[in-house]
Amino acid sequence: MTSRFDRLSLLDTFVRVAERRSLSAAARDLDVSQPSVSRQLAALEARLGVVLMRRTTHDVTLTPDGLDLLADARRLIGEWEAIEERTAEGGTLAGRVRVIAPVALGQSLLVNGTARFMKQHPDVTVDWQLRDDPIRFAEEGCDCWLKVGPVPDDTLVVRELARVERLVVGAPESLPETGDVDLAALPWVTLGPFEGNRIELFNREGVATVFSVSPRMASDNIFAVQQAVRQGVGVAILPRWFVASALDNGMLVDVAPDWRAARLPVNLALAAGARRPARVEAFAEYIAAWCGDRLG
């Protein structure tokens, strides 16, 4: 295999095996035999003079050289796809967009926007994964990473889509019937990744108040926190988009209208590079507008 196209095919096979962590699964995806995949990997390793993968009967793991190559391989394949799209007739968007999104936003608001994008572009498919934990972008093989909070990877291109308002909410029956609300004295349900045992709120002038709490319940899942608050366990800091309907129907109330938690950014991260497939750029632009209209 000596042509430029063949070398790109070798990289494509390598990436597919890295993503699937299995030679047989990659072979099924590529509609070739497993021995063919093995030969292509061996040819790539021979060409580069390094070992890229360790194979066992149950798994495939990347070596340090393989991890280094993976990011470059994805970038080169993406740039080639961008060239193909630019020269294709008709300009129709097609192909797969791989997205990692936060759990709560991803299974509600963001998936609705993604579905509308797919209706507009029926030849685009989406691999939609929901995760709140930090990822290693190059290893995951995603095209777009949507994340609440900062993106801990300065090699990526990051676009801030919105800043989410967060307020203290509680069920009406869990609050004092009369008098001023002493926030520090209330029972609290906290979302571990953001509050823990320390509550920081800002008044309308931007002046902060900070106090410690001993949560009645703490969780790393926003759905569990909201459900506990609805059941009257305590109050919690939750994003407005997430509790808007509960506020409208009176199931929850804004406990401290003059106080808000710091707004959290919703970011979209993309791989660095001069060219990306048009479907990836189009999705990024669409979801950015969708978030800006609904979260800003």
Tab-separated table of N, CA and C in Angstrom, residues 136-278:
chain	number	residue	atom	x	y	z
A	136	ARG	N	-11.158	12.729	27.872
A	136	ARG	CA	-9.984	12.986	27.052
A	136	ARG	C	-10.465	13.010	25.603
A	137	PHE	N	-10.588	14.200	25.086
A	137	PHE	CA	-11.266	14.412	23.800
A	137	PHE	C	-10.682	13.538	22.701
A	138	ALA	N	-9.371	13.543	22.580
A	138	ALA	CA	-8.732	12.809	21.480
A	138	ALA	C	-8.989	11.314	21.586
A	139	GLU	N	-9.022	10.799	22.817
A	139	GLU	CA	-9.222	9.363	22.990
A	139	GLU	C	-10.673	8.963	22.761
A	140	GLU	N	-11.603	9.850	23.091
A	140	GLU	CA	-13.019	9.517	22.965
A	140	GLU	C	-13.471	9.482	21.507
A	141	GLY	N	-12.864	10.284	20.680
A	141	GLY	CA	-13.248	10.282	19.276
A	141	GLY	C	-14.499	11.065	18.968
A	142	CYS	N	-14.847	12.023	19.836
A	142	CYS	CA	-16.036	12.817	19.549
A	142	CYS	C	-15.679	13.995	18.646
A	143	ASP	N	-16.697	14.526	17.991
A	143	ASP	CA	-16.524	15.725	17.172
A	143	ASP	C	-16.839	16.986	17.966
A	144	CYS	N	-17.832	16.890	18.862
A	144	CYS	CA	-18.267	18.030	19.662
A	144	CYS	C	-18.443	17.580	21.109
A	145	TRP	N	-17.923	18.373	22.018
A	145	TRP	CA	-18.106	18.105	23.446
A	145	TRP	C	-18.854	19.292	24.051
A	146	LEU	N	-20.083	19.045	24.463
A	146	LEU	CA	-20.885	20.060	25.135
A	146	LEU	C	-20.738	19.854	26.634
A	147	LYS	N	-20.357	20.901	27.347
A	147	LYS	CA	-20.028	20.749	28.767
A	147	LYS	C	-20.515	21.946	29.562
A	148	VAL	N	-21.088	21.664	30.730
A	148	VAL	CA	-21.424	22.715	31.679
A	148	VAL	C	-20.193	22.974	32.534
A	149	GLY	N	-19.731	24.229	32.547
A	149	GLY	CA	-18.522	24.570	33.281
A	149	GLY	C	-17.316	24.626	32.370
A	150	PRO	N	-16.157	24.935	32.932
A	150	PRO	CA	-14.949	25.091	32.110
A	150	PRO	C	-14.519	23.786	31.467
A	151	VAL	N	-13.866	23.911	30.318
A	151	VAL	CA	-13.328	22.756	29.595
A	151	VAL	C	-11.854	22.629	29.961
A	152	PRO	N	-11.465	21.543	30.632
A	152	PRO	CA	-10.089	21.423	31.118
A	152	PRO	C	-9.130	20.858	30.071
A	153	ASP	N	-9.082	21.471	28.912
A	153	ASP	CA	-8.203	21.008	27.839
A	153	ASP	C	-7.902	22.183	26.933
A	154	ASP	N	-6.714	22.755	27.082
A	154	ASP	CA	-6.389	23.966	26.327
A	154	ASP	C	-5.955	23.670	24.895
A	155	THR	N	-6.011	22.399	24.470
A	155	THR	CA	-5.709	22.088	23.078
A	155	THR	C	-6.952	22.183	22.198
A	156	LEU	N	-8.126	22.376	22.807
A	156	LEU	CA	-9.368	22.401	22.060
A	156	LEU	C	-9.808	23.829	21.750
A	157	VAL	N	-10.630	23.973	20.734
A	157	VAL	CA	-11.282	25.243	20.423
A	157	VAL	C	-12.594	25.268	21.213
A	158	VAL	N	-12.749	26.256	22.093
A	158	VAL	CA	-13.904	26.297	22.991
A	158	VAL	C	-14.750	27.524	22.683
A	159	ARG	N	-16.059	27.301	22.526
A	159	ARG	CA	-17.010	28.386	22.307
A	159	ARG	C	-17.998	28.399	23.469
A	160	GLU	N	-18.135	29.528	24.123
A	160	GLU	CA	-19.145	29.639	25.179
A	160	GLU	C	-20.502	29.902	24.528
A	161	LEU	N	-21.474	29.053	24.839
A	161	LEU	CA	-22.789	29.146	24.219
A	161	LEU	C	-23.766	29.969	25.040
A	162	ALA	N	-23.656	29.914	26.349
A	162	ALA	CA	-24.602	30.624	27.218
A	162	ALA	C	-24.064	30.597	28.634
A	163	ARG	N	-24.658	31.443	29.477
A	163	ARG	CA	-24.388	31.392	30.915
A	163	ARG	C	-25.717	31.161	31.621
A	164	VAL	N	-25.777	30.086	32.380
A	164	VAL	CA	-27.035	29.607	32.937
A	164	VAL	C	-27.304	30.243	34.295
A	165	GLU	N	-28.507	30.831	34.430
A	165	GLU	CA	-28.931	31.381	35.713
A	165	GLU	C	-29.235	30.247	36.684
A	166	ARG	N	-28.767	30.392	37.939
A	166	ARG	CA	-29.026	29.385	38.974
A	166	ARG	C	-29.628	30.066	40.203
A	167	LEU	N	-30.664	29.467	40.753
A	167	LEU	CA	-31.372	30.063	41.868
A	167	LEU	C	-31.661	29.020	42.940
A	168	VAL	N	-31.975	29.502	44.132
A	168	VAL	CA	-32.327	28.619	45.244
A	168	VAL	C	-33.815	28.321	45.163
A	169	VAL	N	-34.143	27.039	45.091
A	169	VAL	CA	-35.549	26.639	44.984
A	169	VAL	C	-35.898	25.647	46.084
A	170	GLY	N	-37.185	25.599	46.408
A	170	GLY	CA	-37.671	24.643	47.395
A	170	GLY	C	-39.152	24.416	47.205
A	171	ALA	N	-39.652	23.340	47.790
A	171	ALA	CA	-41.091	23.081	47.782
A	171	ALA	C	-41.758	24.013	48.792
A	172	PRO	N	-42.940	24.529	48.470
A	172	PRO	CA	-43.601	25.481	49.385
A	172	PRO	C	-43.725	24.956	50.804
A	173	GLU	N	-44.020	23.671	50.976
A	173	GLU	CA	-44.253	23.143	52.323
A	173	GLU	C	-42.986	23.026	53.154
A	174	SER	N	-41.822	23.124	52.503
A	174	SER	CA	-40.567	22.992	53.251
A	174	SER	C	-40.055	24.329	53.761
A	175	LEU	N	-40.779	25.425	53.488
A	175	LEU	CA	-40.310	26.758	53.846
A	175	LEU	C	-41.131	27.341	54.994
A	176	PRO	N	-40.515	28.271	55.753
A	176	PRO	CA	-41.279	28.944	56.815
A	176	PRO	C	-42.477	29.680	56.215
A	177	GLU	N	-43.579	29.657	56.935
A	177	GLU	CA	-44.791	30.305	56.429
A	177	GLU	C	-44.692	31.824	56.506
A	178	THR	N	-44.004	32.348	57.477
A	178	THR	CA	-43.896	33.800	57.654
A	178	THR	C	-42.463	34.185	57.977
A	179	GLY	N	-42.174	35.459	57.805
A	179	GLY	CA	-40.872	35.988	58.181
A	179	GLY	C	-39.829	35.811	57.101
A	180	ASP	N	-38.699	36.470	57.318
A	180	ASP	CA	-37.605	36.365	56.366
A	180	ASP	C	-36.998	34.964	56.398
A	181	VAL	N	-36.558	34.534	55.255
A	181	VAL	CA	-35.945	33.206	55.144
A	181	VAL	C	-34.463	33.303	55.497
A	182	ASP	N	-34.046	32.523	56.486
A	182	ASP	CA	-32.631	32.427	56.841
A	182	ASP	C	-32.044	31.272	56.038
A	183	LEU	N	-31.372	31.605	54.932
A	183	LEU	CA	-30.894	30.571	54.021
A	183	LEU	C	-29.940	29.596	54.702
A	184	ALA	N	-29.076	30.098	55.555
A	184	ALA	CA	-28.091	29.230	56.198
A	184	ALA	C	-28.747	28.236	57.149
A	185	ALA	N	-29.924	28.594	57.659
A	185	ALA	CA	-30.600	27.726	58.626
A	185	ALA	C	-31.501	26.684	57.967
A	186	LEU	N	-31.741	26.799	56.668
A	186	LEU	CA	-32.627	25.862	55.986
A	186	LEU	C	-31.934	24.517	55.758
A	187	PRO	N	-32.701	23.435	55.652
A	187	PRO	CA	-32.109	22.166	55.224
A	187	PRO	C	-31.737	22.253	53.739
A	188	TRP	N	-30.601	21.684	53.380
A	188	TRP	CA	-30.095	21.813	52.022
A	188	TRP	C	-29.921	20.442	51.355
A	189	VAL	N	-30.165	20.445	50.067
A	189	VAL	CA	-29.816	19.332	49.193
A	189	VAL	C	-28.782	19.883	48.217
A	190	THR	N	-27.625	19.290	48.172
A	190	THR	CA	-26.554	19.894	47.370
A	190	THR	C	-26.128	18.985	46.223
A	191	LEU	N	-25.713	19.647	45.160
A	191	LEU	CA	-25.196	18.968	43.975
A	191	LEU	C	-23.675	18.973	44.080
A	192	GLY	N	-23.122	17.819	44.394
A	192	GLY	CA	-21.716	17.702	44.747
A	192	GLY	C	-20.724	18.389	43.843
A	193	PRO	N	-20.818	18.221	42.508
A	193	PRO	CA	-19.802	18.824	41.642
A	193	PRO	C	-19.740	20.345	41.713
A	194	PHE	N	-20.789	20.999	42.237
A	194	PHE	CA	-20.830	22.461	42.218
A	194	PHE	C	-20.870	23.094	43.608
A	195	GLU	N	-21.651	22.548	44.540
A	195	GLU	CA	-21.782	23.188	45.841
A	195	GLU	C	-21.000	22.474	46.946
A	196	GLY	N	-21.168	21.187	47.076
A	196	GLY	CA	-20.576	20.498	48.212
A	196	GLY	C	-21.198	21.008	49.498
A	197	ASN	N	-20.361	21.409	50.455
A	197	ASN	CA	-20.853	21.940	51.734
A	197	ASN	C	-20.752	23.458	51.818
A	198	ARG	N	-20.391	24.080	50.725
A	198	ARG	CA	-20.173	25.534	50.731
A	198	ARG	C	-21.152	26.186	49.756
A	199	ILE	N	-21.934	27.123	50.260
A	199	ILE	CA	-22.912	27.837	49.444
A	199	ILE	C	-22.430	29.270	49.235
A	200	GLU	N	-22.382	29.707	47.993
A	200	GLU	CA	-22.015	31.089	47.663
A	200	GLU	C	-23.118	31.681	46.802
A	201	LEU	N	-23.660	32.820	47.259
A	201	LEU	CA	-24.732	33.499	46.540
A	201	LEU	C	-24.378	34.969	46.375
A	202	PHE	N	-24.991	35.612	45.369
A	202	PHE	CA	-24.721	37.016	45.076
A	202	PHE	C	-26.043	37.770	45.039
A	203	ASN	N	-26.031	38.981	45.627
A	203	ASN	CA	-27.248	39.799	45.567
A	203	ASN	C	-27.281	40.579	44.261
A	204	ARG	N	-28.277	41.426	44.105
A	204	ARG	CA	-28.453	42.148	42.841
A	204	ARG	C	-27.301	43.093	42.539
A	205	GLU	N	-26.583	43.501	43.574
A	205	GLU	CA	-25.427	44.384	43.375
A	205	GLU	C	-24.135	43.602	43.158
A	206	GLY	N	-24.234	42.306	43.181
A	206	GLY	CA	-23.052	41.483	42.961
A	206	GLY	C	-22.245	41.207	44.207
A	207	VAL	N	-22.774	41.544	45.382
A	207	VAL	CA	-22.079	41.292	46.642
A	207	VAL	C	-22.336	39.850	47.061
A	208	ALA	N	-21.280	39.170	47.466
A	208	ALA	CA	-21.386	37.748	47.770
A	208	ALA	C	-21.646	37.499	49.244
A	209	THR	N	-22.362	36.432	49.507
A	209	THR	CA	-22.466	35.883	50.850
A	209	THR	C	-22.109	34.406	50.765
A	210	VAL	N	-21.340	33.939	51.723
A	210	VAL	CA	-20.864	32.561	51.718
A	210	VAL	C	-21.156	31.942	53.079
A	211	PHE	N	-21.690	30.729	53.082
A	211	PHE	CA	-21.913	30.035	54.351
A	211	PHE	C	-21.792	28.531	54.125
A	212	SER	N	-21.497	27.836	55.199
A	212	SER	CA	-21.350	26.385	55.149
A	212	SER	C	-22.650	25.715	55.559
A	213	VAL	N	-22.897	24.547	54.996
A	213	VAL	CA	-24.090	23.777	55.332
A	213	VAL	C	-23.694	22.325	55.567
A	214	SER	N	-24.536	21.630	56.296
A	214	SER	CA	-24.419	20.176	56.443
A	214	SER	C	-25.617	19.588	55.709
A	215	PRO	N	-25.453	19.208	54.453
A	215	PRO	CA	-26.605	18.824	53.636
A	215	PRO	C	-27.385	17.645	54.225
A	216	ARG	N	-28.689	17.739	54.149
A	216	ARG	CA	-29.511	16.578	54.478
A	216	ARG	C	-29.331	15.498	53.428
A	217	MET	N	-29.045	15.957	52.219
A	217	MET	CA	-28.793	15.010	51.139
A	217	MET	C	-27.817	15.650	50.167
A	218	ALA	N	-26.865	14.879	49.705
A	218	ALA	CA	-25.926	15.333	48.682
A	218	ALA	C	-25.907	14.298	47.566
A	219	SER	N	-25.803	14.769	46.328
A	219	SER	CA	-25.815	13.852	45.182
A	219	SER	C	-24.998	14.451	44.059
A	220	ASP	N	-24.528	13.585	43.178
A	220	ASP	CA	-23.856	14.054	41.965
A	220	ASP	C	-24.804	14.046	40.773
A	221	ASN	N	-26.114	13.824	41.028
A	221	ASN	CA	-27.098	13.735	39.953
A	221	ASN	C	-28.168	14.803	40.127
A	222	ILE	N	-28.318	15.644	39.112
A	222	ILE	CA	-29.228	16.778	39.215
A	222	ILE	C	-30.689	16.339	39.286
A	223	PHE	N	-31.027	15.218	38.671
A	223	PHE	CA	-32.403	14.730	38.727
A	223	PHE	C	-32.756	14.278	40.148
A	224	ALA	N	-31.818	13.630	40.815
A	224	ALA	CA	-32.051	13.206	42.197
A	224	ALA	C	-32.215	14.418	43.105
A	225	VAL	N	-31.393	15.440	42.894
A	225	VAL	CA	-31.503	16.658	43.703
A	225	VAL	C	-32.870	17.299	43.509
A	226	GLN	N	-33.294	17.458	42.260
A	226	GLN	CA	-34.590	18.079	42.014
A	226	GLN	C	-35.731	17.276	42.648
A	227	GLN	N	-35.677	15.954	42.526
A	227	GLN	CA	-36.754	15.135	43.079
A	227	GLN	C	-36.803	15.247	44.599
A	228	ALA	N	-35.637	15.260	45.242
A	228	ALA	CA	-35.606	15.408	46.698
A	228	ALA	C	-36.178	16.756	47.123
A	229	VAL	N	-35.861	17.806	46.373
A	229	VAL	CA	-36.402	19.133	46.691
A	229	VAL	C	-37.914	19.142	46.510
A	230	ARG	N	-38.408	18.528	45.463
A	230	ARG	CA	-39.863	18.478	45.239
A	230	ARG	C	-40.572	17.747	46.381
A	231	GLN	N	-39.889	16.763	46.967
A	231	GLN	CA	-40.484	16.001	48.052
A	231	GLN	C	-40.355	16.704	49.403
A	232	GLY	N	-39.749	17.896	49.402
A	232	GLY	CA	-39.669	18.672	50.627
A	232	GLY	C	-38.492	18.365	51.519
A	233	VAL	N	-37.475	17.674	50.973
A	233	VAL	CA	-36.305	17.337	51.791
A	233	VAL	C	-35.524	18.579	52.179
A	234	GLY	N	-35.439	19.549	51.282
A	234	GLY	CA	-34.696	20.772	51.552
A	234	GLY	C	-34.694	21.672	50.335
A	235	VAL	N	-33.877	22.700	50.393
A	235	VAL	CA	-33.739	23.616	49.270
A	235	VAL	C	-32.446	23.290	48.532
A	236	ALA	N	-32.347	23.763	47.286
A	236	ALA	CA	-31.159	23.481	46.491
A	236	ALA	C	-30.955	24.575	45.464
A	237	ILE	N	-29.739	24.670	44.979
A	237	ILE	CA	-29.410	25.563	43.867
A	237	ILE	C	-29.546	24.760	42.584
A	238	LEU	N	-30.432	25.211	41.705
A	238	LEU	CA	-30.675	24.515	40.449
A	238	LEU	C	-30.789	25.534	39.305
A	239	PRO	N	-30.448	25.131	38.088
A	239	PRO	CA	-30.544	26.055	36.950
A	239	PRO	C	-31.993	26.354	36.594
A	240	ARG	N	-32.232	27.602	36.185
A	240	ARG	CA	-33.605	28.009	35.881
A	240	ARG	C	-34.219	27.158	34.777
A	241	TRP	N	-33.463	26.851	33.712
A	241	TRP	CA	-34.039	26.073	32.618
A	241	TRP	C	-34.556	24.727	33.107
A	242	PHE	N	-33.909	24.196	34.144
A	242	PHE	CA	-34.234	22.854	34.623
A	242	PHE	C	-35.488	22.839	35.497
A	243	VAL	N	-35.776	23.967	36.150
A	243	VAL	CA	-36.909	24.009	37.082
A	243	VAL	C	-38.002	24.954	36.614
A	244	ALA	N	-37.910	25.460	35.388
A	244	ALA	CA	-38.857	26.483	34.921
A	244	ALA	C	-40.299	26.008	35.014
A	245	SER	N	-40.594	24.787	34.567
A	245	SER	CA	-41.983	24.318	34.601
A	245	SER	C	-42.462	24.120	36.031
A	246	ALA	N	-41.582	23.650	36.906
A	246	ALA	CA	-41.966	23.466	38.313
A	246	ALA	C	-42.221	24.799	38.997
A	247	LEU	N	-41.499	25.828	38.611
A	247	LEU	CA	-41.760	27.170	39.147
A	247	LEU	C	-43.090	27.701	38.618
A	248	ASP	N	-43.352	27.448	37.353
A	248	ASP	CA	-44.599	27.947	36.752
A	248	ASP	C	-45.828	27.299	37.378
A	249	ASN	N	-45.740	26.001	37.685
A	249	ASN	CA	-46.934	25.340	38.226
A	249	ASN	C	-46.995	25.343	39.755
A	250	GLY	N	-46.011	25.991	40.382
A	250	GLY	CA	-46.062	26.145	41.829
A	250	GLY	C	-45.513	24.986	42.631
A	251	MET	N	-44.999	23.954	41.979
A	251	MET	CA	-44.419	22.841	42.718
A	251	MET	C	-43.149	23.261	43.444
A	252	LEU	N	-42.434	24.237	42.862
A	252	LEU	CA	-41.253	24.816	43.489
A	252	LEU	C	-41.406	26.322	43.505
A	253	VAL	N	-40.699	26.962	44.438
A	253	VAL	CA	-40.713	28.422	44.520
A	253	VAL	C	-39.288	28.940	44.555
A	254	ASP	N	-39.130	30.167	44.116
A	254	ASP	CA	-37.850	30.871	44.189
A	254	ASP	C	-37.678	31.343	45.626
A	255	VAL	N	-36.827	30.665	46.364
A	255	VAL	CA	-36.719	30.887	47.807
A	255	VAL	C	-36.125	32.249	48.128
A	256	ALA	N	-35.188	32.718	47.326
A	256	ALA	CA	-34.467	33.961	47.614
A	256	ALA	C	-34.372	34.782	46.337
A	257	PRO	N	-35.440	35.510	45.991
A	257	PRO	CA	-35.463	36.236	44.711
A	257	PRO	C	-34.336	37.251	44.549
A	258	ASP	N	-33.797	37.732	45.632
A	258	ASP	CA	-32.725	38.733	45.544
A	258	ASP	C	-31.339	38.103	45.492
A	259	TRP	N	-31.270	36.809	45.520
A	259	TRP	CA	-29.978	36.128	45.551
A	259	TRP	C	-29.897	35.076	44.442
A	260	ARG	N	-28.723	34.986	43.843
A	260	ARG	CA	-28.471	34.011	42.794
A	260	ARG	C	-27.075	33.413	42.976
A	261	ALA	N	-26.946	32.137	42.579
A	261	ALA	CA	-25.615	31.545	42.503
A	261	ALA	C	-24.921	32.036	41.239
A	262	ALA	N	-23.623	31.874	41.198
A	262	ALA	CA	-22.871	32.302	40.010
A	262	ALA	C	-23.387	31.570	38.779
A	263	ARG	N	-23.499	32.289	37.690
A	263	ARG	CA	-23.926	31.660	36.435
A	263	ARG	C	-22.842	30.701	35.950
A	264	LEU	N	-23.293	29.573	35.408
A	264	LEU	CA	-22.360	28.588	34.876
A	264	LEU	C	-22.341	28.649	33.353
A	265	PRO	N	-21.154	28.616	32.756
A	265	PRO	CA	-21.098	28.614	31.291
A	265	PRO	C	-21.444	27.252	30.716
A	266	VAL	N	-22.107	27.276	29.583
A	266	VAL	CA	-22.276	26.071	28.772
A	266	VAL	C	-21.339	26.221	27.585
A	267	ASN	N	-20.381	25.315	27.481
A	267	ASN	CA	-19.347	25.423	26.461
A	267	ASN	C	-19.465	24.313	25.420
A	268	LEU	N	-19.012	24.634	24.226
A	268	LEU	CA	-18.886	23.651	23.162
A	268	LEU	C	-17.425	23.595	22.762
A	269	ALA	N	-16.847	22.402	22.803
A	269	ALA	CA	-15.435	22.225	22.465
A	269	ALA	C	-15.307	21.424	21.180
A	270	LEU	N	-14.397	21.867	20.336
A	270	LEU	CA	-14.115	21.211	19.060
A	270	LEU	C	-12.617	20.971	18.957
A	271	ALA	N	-12.244	19.985	18.174
A	271	ALA	CA	-10.830	19.751	17.935
A	271	ALA	C	-10.229	20.925	17.179
A	272	ALA	N	-9.002	21.260	17.515
A	272	ALA	CA	-8.314	22.322	16.797
A	272	ALA	C	-7.988	21.844	15.385
A	273	GLY	N	-7.937	22.767	14.458
A	273	GLY	CA	-7.610	22.411	13.075
A	273	GLY	C	-8.192	23.415	12.118
A	274	ALA	N	-7.549	23.531	10.989
A	274	ALA	CA	-7.991	24.516	9.997
A	274	ALA	C	-9.298	24.100	9.334
A	275	ARG	N	-9.508	22.787	9.184
A	275	ARG	CA	-10.698	22.299	8.494
A	275	ARG	C	-11.398	21.251	9.343
A	276	ARG	N	-12.717	21.354	9.374
A	276	ARG	CA	-13.546	20.309	9.969
A	276	ARG	C	-14.628	19.953	8.959
A	277	PRO	N	-15.170	18.733	9.029
A	277	PRO	CA	-16.277	18.402	8.130
A	277	PRO	C	-17.404	19.406	8.250
A	278	ALA	N	-18.032	19.711	7.124
A	278	ALA	CA	-19.100	20.710	7.112
A	278	ALA	C	-20.240	20.329	8.033
